[in-house]
Amino acid sequence: MIDIRSDTVTKPSDEMRDVISRAEVGDDVFGEDPNVNELQITVAKLFGKESALYVPSGTMANQVSINAHTQPGNEVICETGCHLYNYESGAPALLSGVMLRTIDGEMGSITAEQVESNIRPTSYHFAQTTLITLENTHNRAGGTIFPIGQIKEISEVAKKHNIKMHLDGARLMNAVVATGIEAIEWASYFDSVSICLSKGLGAPVGSVVAGTKAFIERAHRYRKTYGGGMRQAGLLAAAGKYALENNVERLADDHTNARTFAESVASLEGINVELDWVQTNIVMIDIDKSFGSATEWVERLAELDVAILTVSPQRLRAVFHLDVSSEESADAAAKFRDVHAISMKKEGDIE
Ligand code: TLP
């Protein structure tokens, strides 16, 4: 099976398993796990922040951050397609008691003007806007990169209004590799930054969030509140450290495979791929209704041993990662074209 449903499906390599098996551990709830401590220091340095916290998932990284930056009743500005609004089970309302104010972006990116016009006036009639969250790369917008100039402008608006900035950087290293702009520079515009180790970087579990010491102390409390205190987590943290040391540069291969796949299916009749959106490891594929629904395509591709996801009734998402080689990517594209050819015939039959 060629699994391009997500880069979350990556499995630890033999080398990573070796590192896991030899990892020293301690009780991280007592702050005594050497691998967790080292990973946190490494990520804090990577982002130029004072401190960092290892958490079980990207969702928890976002949610402890929202809680640590806000008070119940506050409003948080985010882009309409972002992960923390669409795919985190309503957690900002449930866990932090905040409202989300969504702004429609262009390829996942919003502008400083949009942000400024959505900040609530200070009058007691309104919720207080205390946080802006951005996502880079943007999952639902197909792995697109948030232009750094726009981020800088938003951060200036945020400073002017005394509003904090959080980056959902689940796939920030994809943006780093694709643009050559260092992680520390991206992070410099934010008060907190999260990164997922278990996506394209290939670790089995875990995310890290970085920020000031005071912010991380608050986030730490919420990690405990949400049941995210893990004991001998060094087994996982060691894999995370290995991932950061060994699997960043190679993300470029995933970007090449995504582009090759996208170009190979984009010209098919009834299929639309916005090639401008293919900037990293994700490809969004729109299927014309006359060729069936996205769910039908998932089933047809599964018969040919390709696993892919739907993101809406007519849209498929393909994600390239370290467990899909360039040959397998080409093979997946060939199988996609096979399904297309069958769909064309079926359409002819009906006529
Ligand atoms: N995204 C997953 C699933 O939600 C579908 C995926 O397959 O892309 N931020 C961003 C930008 C993400 O894409 C994700 C996961 C998360 C946060 C949450 O990470 P986890 O799954 O570790 O909670």
Tab-separated table of C-alpha atoms and ligand atoms in Angstrom:
chain	number	residue	atom	x	y	z
A	1	MET	CA	0.000	0.000	0.000
A	2	ILE	CA	1.315	3.464	-0.911
A	3	ASP	CA	-0.001	5.545	1.954
A	4	ILE	CA	-0.332	9.224	1.040
A	5	ARG	CA	-3.173	9.990	3.474
A	6	SER	CA	-0.906	12.016	5.729
A	7	ASP	CA	2.688	12.496	6.821
A	8	THR	CA	1.482	11.391	10.268
A	9	VAL	CA	1.590	7.753	9.063
A	10	THR	CA	5.416	7.665	8.965
A	11	LYS	CA	6.961	4.863	10.993
A	12	PRO	CA	10.262	4.997	12.871
A	13	SER	CA	13.197	3.797	10.763
A	14	ASP	CA	15.553	1.053	12.012
A	15	GLU	CA	18.101	3.730	13.017
A	16	MET	CA	15.450	5.620	14.964
A	17	ARG	CA	14.307	2.414	16.665
A	18	ASP	CA	17.937	1.815	17.637
A	19	VAL	CA	18.115	5.231	19.254
A	20	ILE	CA	14.804	4.582	21.043
A	21	SER	CA	15.999	1.258	22.397
A	22	ARG	CA	19.138	2.834	23.895
A	23	ALA	CA	17.488	6.021	25.210
A	24	GLU	CA	18.098	6.914	28.835
A	25	VAL	CA	14.905	7.763	30.668
A	26	GLY	CA	13.665	9.328	33.905
A	27	ASP	CA	10.349	10.561	35.232
A	28	ASP	CA	9.445	13.616	33.175
A	29	VAL	CA	6.644	14.650	35.527
A	30	PHE	CA	9.493	15.208	38.012
A	31	GLY	CA	11.441	16.929	35.208
A	32	GLU	CA	14.015	14.120	35.340
A	33	ASP	CA	13.957	12.648	31.853
A	34	PRO	CA	17.295	13.531	30.199
A	35	ASN	CA	16.043	13.064	26.643
A	36	VAL	CA	12.928	15.174	27.185
A	37	ASN	CA	15.047	17.888	28.807
A	38	GLU	CA	17.552	17.868	25.941
A	39	LEU	CA	14.814	17.932	23.310
A	40	GLN	CA	13.190	20.923	24.996
A	41	ILE	CA	16.507	22.803	25.109
A	42	THR	CA	17.175	21.938	21.444
A	43	VAL	CA	13.792	23.234	20.275
A	44	ALA	CA	13.992	26.371	22.447
A	45	LYS	CA	17.359	27.127	20.761
A	46	LEU	CA	16.028	26.281	17.304
A	47	PHE	CA	13.316	28.930	17.740
A	48	GLY	CA	15.402	31.416	19.739
A	49	LYS	CA	13.066	31.162	22.737
A	50	GLU	CA	13.810	30.949	26.468
A	51	SER	CA	12.089	27.667	27.086
A	52	ALA	CA	10.139	24.779	25.510
A	53	LEU	CA	7.741	22.003	26.496
A	54	TYR	CA	7.350	18.505	25.071
A	55	VAL	CA	3.687	17.516	24.586
A	56	PRO	CA	2.001	14.389	23.199
A	57	SER	CA	0.440	15.996	20.097
A	58	GLY	CA	0.138	19.029	17.868
A	59	THR	CA	-3.368	19.523	19.163
A	60	MET	CA	-2.144	19.717	22.736
A	61	ALA	CA	0.644	22.129	21.707
A	62	ASN	CA	-1.944	24.497	20.241
A	63	GLN	CA	-4.387	24.116	23.115
A	64	VAL	CA	-1.950	24.657	25.985
A	65	SER	CA	-0.689	27.715	24.095
A	66	ILE	CA	-4.158	29.192	23.613
A	67	ASN	CA	-4.922	28.682	27.291
A	68	ALA	CA	-1.600	30.115	28.433
A	69	HIS	CA	-2.074	33.267	26.315
A	70	THR	CA	-5.746	34.047	27.059
A	71	GLN	CA	-8.492	34.402	29.661
A	72	PRO	CA	-12.004	32.903	29.309
A	73	GLY	CA	-14.217	35.268	27.307
A	74	ASN	CA	-11.338	36.538	25.127
A	75	GLU	CA	-11.374	36.383	21.362
A	76	VAL	CA	-8.682	34.720	19.252
A	77	ILE	CA	-8.113	35.679	15.607
A	78	CYS	CA	-7.336	32.858	13.199
A	79	GLU	CA	-7.676	31.934	9.522
A	80	THR	CA	-10.910	30.144	8.571
A	81	GLY	CA	-9.227	26.980	7.284
A	82	CYS	CA	-6.786	26.535	10.169
A	83	HIS	CA	-6.339	23.283	12.034
A	84	LEU	CA	-7.124	24.555	15.509
A	85	TYR	CA	-10.499	25.872	14.327
A	86	ASN	CA	-11.498	22.925	12.114
A	87	TYR	CA	-9.899	19.798	13.524
A	88	GLU	CA	-9.400	20.159	17.252
A	89	SER	CA	-12.889	19.199	18.449
A	90	GLY	CA	-13.872	22.703	19.527
A	91	ALA	CA	-11.108	22.623	22.138
A	92	PRO	CA	-10.531	26.409	22.312
A	93	ALA	CA	-14.145	26.833	23.523
A	94	LEU	CA	-14.073	23.772	25.751
A	95	LEU	CA	-10.655	24.140	27.341
A	96	SER	CA	-9.901	27.876	27.252
A	97	GLY	CA	-13.411	29.353	27.064
A	98	VAL	CA	-12.414	31.608	24.183
A	99	MET	CA	-14.204	32.597	20.992
A	100	LEU	CA	-12.496	32.230	17.645
A	101	ARG	CA	-12.842	35.024	15.130
A	102	THR	CA	-12.095	33.555	11.729
A	103	ILE	CA	-10.783	35.487	8.730
A	104	ASP	CA	-10.909	34.086	5.183
A	105	GLY	CA	-7.374	33.866	3.868
A	106	GLU	CA	-5.749	33.678	0.459
A	107	MET	CA	-4.022	30.285	0.221
A	108	GLY	CA	-4.194	30.086	4.021
A	109	SER	CA	-2.593	33.486	4.596
A	110	ILE	CA	-4.289	36.571	6.010
A	111	THR	CA	-3.082	40.172	5.880
A	112	ALA	CA	-2.260	42.754	8.536
A	113	GLU	CA	-5.150	44.932	7.282
A	114	GLN	CA	-7.582	42.032	7.728
A	115	VAL	CA	-6.236	41.346	11.201
A	116	GLU	CA	-6.373	44.975	12.278
A	117	SER	CA	-9.966	45.403	11.111
A	118	ASN	CA	-10.992	42.311	13.102
A	119	ILE	CA	-9.493	43.402	16.418
A	120	ARG	CA	-12.304	44.294	18.811
A	121	PRO	CA	-12.518	47.841	20.166
A	122	THR	CA	-11.550	48.106	23.842
A	123	SER	CA	-15.086	49.071	25.000
A	124	TYR	CA	-16.626	46.764	27.620
A	125	HIS	CA	-19.288	45.750	25.096
A	126	PHE	CA	-16.824	43.557	23.272
A	127	ALA	CA	-14.760	40.488	23.872
A	128	GLN	CA	-11.082	41.348	24.223
A	129	THR	CA	-8.846	40.237	21.367
A	130	THR	CA	-5.772	38.808	23.051
A	131	LEU	CA	-4.289	36.318	20.596
A	132	ILE	CA	-3.628	35.868	16.870
A	133	THR	CA	-2.817	32.371	15.650
A	134	LEU	CA	-1.280	31.598	12.250
A	135	GLU	CA	-0.471	28.249	10.618
A	136	ASN	CA	2.677	27.627	8.558
A	137	THR	CA	2.715	25.619	6.396
A	138	HIS	CA	-1.048	25.671	6.059
A	139	ASN	CA	-2.546	22.178	6.003
A	140	ARG	CA	-5.998	22.806	4.532
A	141	ALA	CA	-4.594	25.261	1.989
A	142	GLY	CA	-2.387	22.447	0.663
A	143	GLY	CA	0.900	22.982	2.492
A	144	THR	CA	1.214	26.607	1.385
A	145	ILE	CA	3.824	28.855	2.966
A	146	PHE	CA	2.750	31.987	4.824
A	147	PRO	CA	4.749	34.872	3.271
A	148	ILE	CA	7.200	36.075	5.929
A	149	GLY	CA	6.655	39.749	5.040
A	150	GLN	CA	2.962	39.358	5.825
A	151	ILE	CA	3.787	37.692	9.146
A	152	LYS	CA	6.059	40.611	10.051
A	153	GLU	CA	3.296	43.116	9.274
A	154	ILE	CA	0.781	41.143	11.347
A	155	SER	CA	3.240	41.007	14.235
A	156	GLU	CA	3.580	44.811	14.116
A	157	VAL	CA	-0.210	45.158	14.343
A	158	ALA	CA	-0.206	42.669	17.221
A	159	LYS	CA	2.450	44.634	19.124
A	160	LYS	CA	0.597	47.892	18.579
A	161	HIS	CA	-2.561	46.404	20.124
A	162	ASN	CA	-0.740	44.396	22.808
A	163	ILE	CA	-1.930	41.079	21.353
A	164	LYS	CA	0.071	37.828	21.535
A	165	MET	CA	0.986	35.747	18.477
A	166	HIS	CA	1.018	31.927	18.335
A	167	LEU	CA	2.306	29.894	15.393
A	168	ASP	CA	0.938	26.434	14.674
A	169	GLY	CA	4.197	25.306	13.117
A	170	ALA	CA	3.237	21.639	12.858
A	171	ARG	CA	5.019	21.665	9.471
A	172	LEU	CA	7.245	24.716	9.975
A	173	MET	CA	10.366	22.757	8.985
A	174	ASN	CA	8.781	22.162	5.568
A	175	ALA	CA	8.580	25.950	5.179
A	176	VAL	CA	12.190	26.283	6.402
A	177	VAL	CA	13.470	23.786	3.836
A	178	ALA	CA	11.334	25.156	0.994
A	179	THR	CA	12.303	28.820	1.544
A	180	GLY	CA	15.763	28.657	3.119
A	181	ILE	CA	14.462	31.028	5.822
A	182	GLU	CA	15.695	29.740	9.191
A	183	ALA	CA	13.305	28.526	11.897
A	184	ILE	CA	14.602	31.213	14.266
A	185	GLU	CA	13.582	33.951	11.838
A	186	TRP	CA	10.051	32.588	11.345
A	187	ALA	CA	9.752	32.199	15.124
A	188	SER	CA	10.977	35.726	15.882
A	189	TYR	CA	7.549	37.189	15.024
A	190	PHE	CA	5.696	34.963	17.510
A	191	ASP	CA	5.341	34.716	21.278
A	192	SER	CA	4.930	30.953	20.986
A	193	VAL	CA	5.702	28.412	18.283
A	194	SER	CA	4.752	24.742	18.074
A	195	ILE	CA	6.334	22.052	15.936
A	196	CYS	CA	5.252	18.452	15.288
A	197	LEU	CA	7.899	15.758	15.347
A	198	SER	CA	5.517	13.028	14.252
A	199	LYS	CA	4.651	14.302	10.782
A	200	GLY	CA	7.211	14.628	7.997
A	201	LEU	CA	10.048	14.448	10.533
A	202	GLY	CA	9.174	10.816	11.167
A	203	ALA	CA	9.095	10.466	14.966
A	204	PRO	CA	6.324	8.201	16.283
A	205	VAL	CA	4.775	10.687	18.735
A	206	GLY	CA	5.199	14.215	20.022
A	207	SER	CA	5.231	17.950	19.511
A	208	VAL	CA	7.104	20.771	21.207
A	209	VAL	CA	5.979	24.304	21.987
A	210	ALA	CA	8.439	27.113	22.705
A	211	GLY	CA	8.129	30.595	24.216
A	212	THR	CA	9.186	32.686	27.210
A	213	LYS	CA	9.932	30.978	30.508
A	214	ALA	CA	6.756	32.421	32.064
A	215	PHE	CA	4.625	31.271	29.116
A	216	ILE	CA	6.075	27.747	29.262
A	217	GLU	CA	5.395	27.567	33.016
A	218	ARG	CA	1.717	28.314	32.334
A	219	ALA	CA	1.637	25.886	29.375
A	220	HIS	CA	3.222	23.225	31.623
A	221	ARG	CA	0.375	23.608	34.108
A	222	TYR	CA	-2.175	23.106	31.297
A	223	ARG	CA	-0.279	20.107	29.950
A	224	LYS	CA	-0.783	18.553	33.376
A	225	THR	CA	-4.447	19.654	33.474
A	226	TYR	CA	-5.094	17.974	30.108
A	227	GLY	CA	-3.460	14.746	31.253
A	228	GLY	CA	-0.430	15.259	29.034
A	229	GLY	CA	2.242	14.627	31.683
A	230	MET	CA	4.111	11.559	30.477
A	231	ARG	CA	6.550	9.646	32.628
A	232	GLN	CA	9.480	7.902	30.865
A	233	ALA	CA	8.792	9.884	27.721
A	234	GLY	CA	12.487	9.940	26.853
A	235	LEU	CA	11.934	6.942	24.566
A	236	LEU	CA	9.798	9.186	22.392
A	237	ALA	CA	11.807	12.361	22.929
A	238	ALA	CA	14.972	10.569	21.790
A	239	ALA	CA	13.171	9.760	18.545
A	240	GLY	CA	12.200	13.422	18.285
A	241	LYS	CA	15.811	14.537	18.708
A	242	TYR	CA	16.897	12.018	16.073
A	243	ALA	CA	14.196	13.353	13.734
A	244	LEU	CA	15.425	16.947	14.096
A	245	GLU	CA	19.029	15.892	13.538
A	246	ASN	CA	18.439	13.601	10.572
A	247	ASN	CA	15.129	14.204	8.846
A	248	VAL	CA	14.918	17.934	8.183
A	249	GLU	CA	17.008	18.368	5.008
A	250	ARG	CA	15.351	15.376	3.354
A	251	LEU	CA	11.933	17.093	3.495
A	252	ALA	CA	13.056	18.589	0.155
A	253	ASP	CA	12.601	15.110	-1.387
A	254	ASP	CA	8.964	15.073	-0.246
A	255	HIS	CA	8.455	18.478	-1.855
A	256	THR	CA	9.897	17.205	-5.140
A	257	ASN	CA	7.690	14.099	-4.999
A	258	ALA	CA	4.594	16.214	-4.307
A	259	ARG	CA	5.336	18.456	-7.276
A	260	THR	CA	6.016	15.531	-9.633
A	261	PHE	CA	2.764	13.864	-8.557
A	262	ALA	CA	0.817	17.136	-8.891
A	263	GLU	CA	2.142	17.866	-12.365
A	264	SER	CA	1.423	14.347	-13.493
A	265	VAL	CA	-2.287	14.451	-12.561
A	266	ALA	CA	-3.033	18.180	-13.029
A	267	SER	CA	-3.598	17.998	-16.773
A	268	LEU	CA	-6.211	15.206	-16.642
A	269	GLU	CA	-9.705	16.112	-17.814
A	270	GLY	CA	-12.053	16.769	-14.885
A	271	ILE	CA	-9.161	17.001	-12.409
A	272	ASN	CA	-7.982	20.291	-11.014
A	273	VAL	CA	-4.803	20.838	-9.035
A	274	GLU	CA	-3.816	24.421	-8.249
A	275	LEU	CA	-0.120	24.051	-8.968
A	276	ASP	CA	0.619	27.381	-7.249
A	277	TRP	CA	-0.526	25.777	-4.019
A	278	VAL	CA	1.970	22.940	-4.266
A	279	GLN	CA	4.776	24.589	-2.326
A	280	THR	CA	5.766	21.785	0.035
A	281	ASN	CA	4.646	18.167	0.600
A	282	ILE	CA	0.847	18.396	0.171
A	283	VAL	CA	-1.282	18.200	-2.983
A	284	MET	CA	-4.991	19.063	-3.082
A	285	ILE	CA	-6.873	17.428	-5.969
A	286	ASP	CA	-10.352	18.562	-7.021
A	287	ILE	CA	-12.494	16.015	-8.853
A	288	ASP	CA	-15.232	17.176	-11.183
A	289	LYS	CA	-18.596	15.724	-10.066
A	290	SER	CA	-19.008	13.963	-13.432
A	291	PHE	CA	-16.006	11.782	-12.444
A	292	GLY	CA	-17.531	10.734	-9.121
A	293	SER	CA	-17.108	11.898	-5.545
A	294	ALA	CA	-13.853	12.123	-3.617
A	295	THR	CA	-15.038	9.173	-1.478
A	296	GLU	CA	-15.515	7.073	-4.610
A	297	TRP	CA	-11.978	7.949	-5.691
A	298	VAL	CA	-10.645	6.885	-2.289
A	299	GLU	CA	-12.309	3.495	-2.819
A	300	ARG	CA	-11.072	3.136	-6.416
A	301	LEU	CA	-7.521	4.068	-5.454
A	302	ALA	CA	-7.603	1.695	-2.470
A	303	GLU	CA	-8.326	-1.145	-4.903
A	304	LEU	CA	-5.024	-0.240	-6.576
A	305	ASP	CA	-3.205	-0.099	-3.229
A	306	VAL	CA	-3.067	3.668	-2.864
A	307	ALA	CA	-4.427	5.146	0.381
A	308	ILE	CA	-5.526	8.778	0.108
A	309	LEU	CA	-7.871	11.061	2.122
A	310	THR	CA	-10.855	13.231	1.267
A	311	VAL	CA	-10.960	16.733	2.722
A	312	SER	CA	-14.334	17.706	1.237
A	313	PRO	CA	-16.933	16.018	-1.016
A	314	GLN	CA	-14.959	16.708	-4.233
A	315	ARG	CA	-11.441	17.216	-2.857
A	316	LEU	CA	-8.678	14.691	-2.151
A	317	ARG	CA	-5.480	15.365	-0.247
A	318	ALA	CA	-2.194	13.596	-0.986
A	319	VAL	CA	0.723	14.042	1.412
A	320	PHE	CA	4.298	13.001	0.613
A	321	HIS	CA	6.653	11.884	3.348
A	322	LEU	CA	9.712	9.827	4.216
A	323	ASP	CA	7.944	6.484	3.836
A	324	VAL	CA	7.025	7.220	0.183
A	325	SER	CA	9.939	7.020	-2.259
A	326	SER	CA	10.122	8.888	-5.563
A	327	GLU	CA	9.311	5.599	-7.356
A	328	GLU	CA	6.241	5.083	-5.168
A	329	SER	CA	5.163	8.672	-5.799
A	330	ALA	CA	5.392	8.104	-9.550
A	331	ASP	CA	3.542	4.821	-9.090
A	332	ALA	CA	0.779	6.568	-7.119
A	333	ALA	CA	0.424	9.103	-9.968
A	334	ALA	CA	0.254	6.266	-12.527
A	335	LYS	CA	-2.476	4.571	-10.492
A	336	PHE	CA	-4.328	7.846	-10.212
A	337	ARG	CA	-4.232	8.105	-14.007
A	338	ASP	CA	-5.484	4.491	-14.247
A	339	VAL	CA	-8.487	5.327	-12.076
A	340	HIS	CA	-9.067	8.384	-14.223
A	341	ALA	CA	-9.019	6.296	-17.408
A	342	ILE	CA	-11.566	3.886	-15.889
A	343	SER	CA	-13.738	6.826	-14.788
A	344	MET	CA	-13.613	8.249	-18.350
A	345	LYS	CA	-14.792	4.908	-19.745
A	346	LYS	CA	-17.566	4.670	-17.184
A	347	GLU	CA	-18.683	8.151	-18.135
A	348	GLY	CA	-18.711	7.082	-21.825
A	349	ASP	CA	-20.758	3.968	-20.937
A	350	ILE	CA	-23.470	6.077	-19.319
A	351	GLU	CA	-23.721	8.251	-22.406
B	1	TLP	N1	-3.066	17.202	11.070
B	1	TLP	C1	-3.390	15.866	10.683
B	1	TLP	C2	-4.829	15.489	11.009
B	1	TLP	O1	-5.507	16.484	11.667
B	1	TLP	C3	-5.682	15.171	9.875
B	1	TLP	C4	-3.030	15.669	9.238
B	1	TLP	O2	-3.101	14.537	8.776
B	1	TLP	O3	-2.654	16.644	8.566
B	1	TLP	N2	-1.640	21.509	13.261
B	1	TLP	C5	-1.641	21.144	11.977
B	1	TLP	C6	-1.331	22.157	10.942
B	1	TLP	C7	-1.911	19.815	11.625
B	1	TLP	O4	-1.921	19.478	10.351
B	1	TLP	C8	-2.175	18.883	12.641
B	1	TLP	C9	-2.505	17.436	12.312
B	1	TLP	C10	-2.158	19.314	13.971
B	1	TLP	C11	-1.885	20.639	14.256
B	1	TLP	C12	-2.460	18.376	15.118
B	1	TLP	O5	-1.492	17.431	15.312
B	1	TLP	P1	-1.824	16.079	16.106
B	1	TLP	O6	-2.494	15.182	15.138
B	1	TLP	O7	-0.485	15.619	16.548
B	1	TLP	O8	-2.706	16.444	17.247
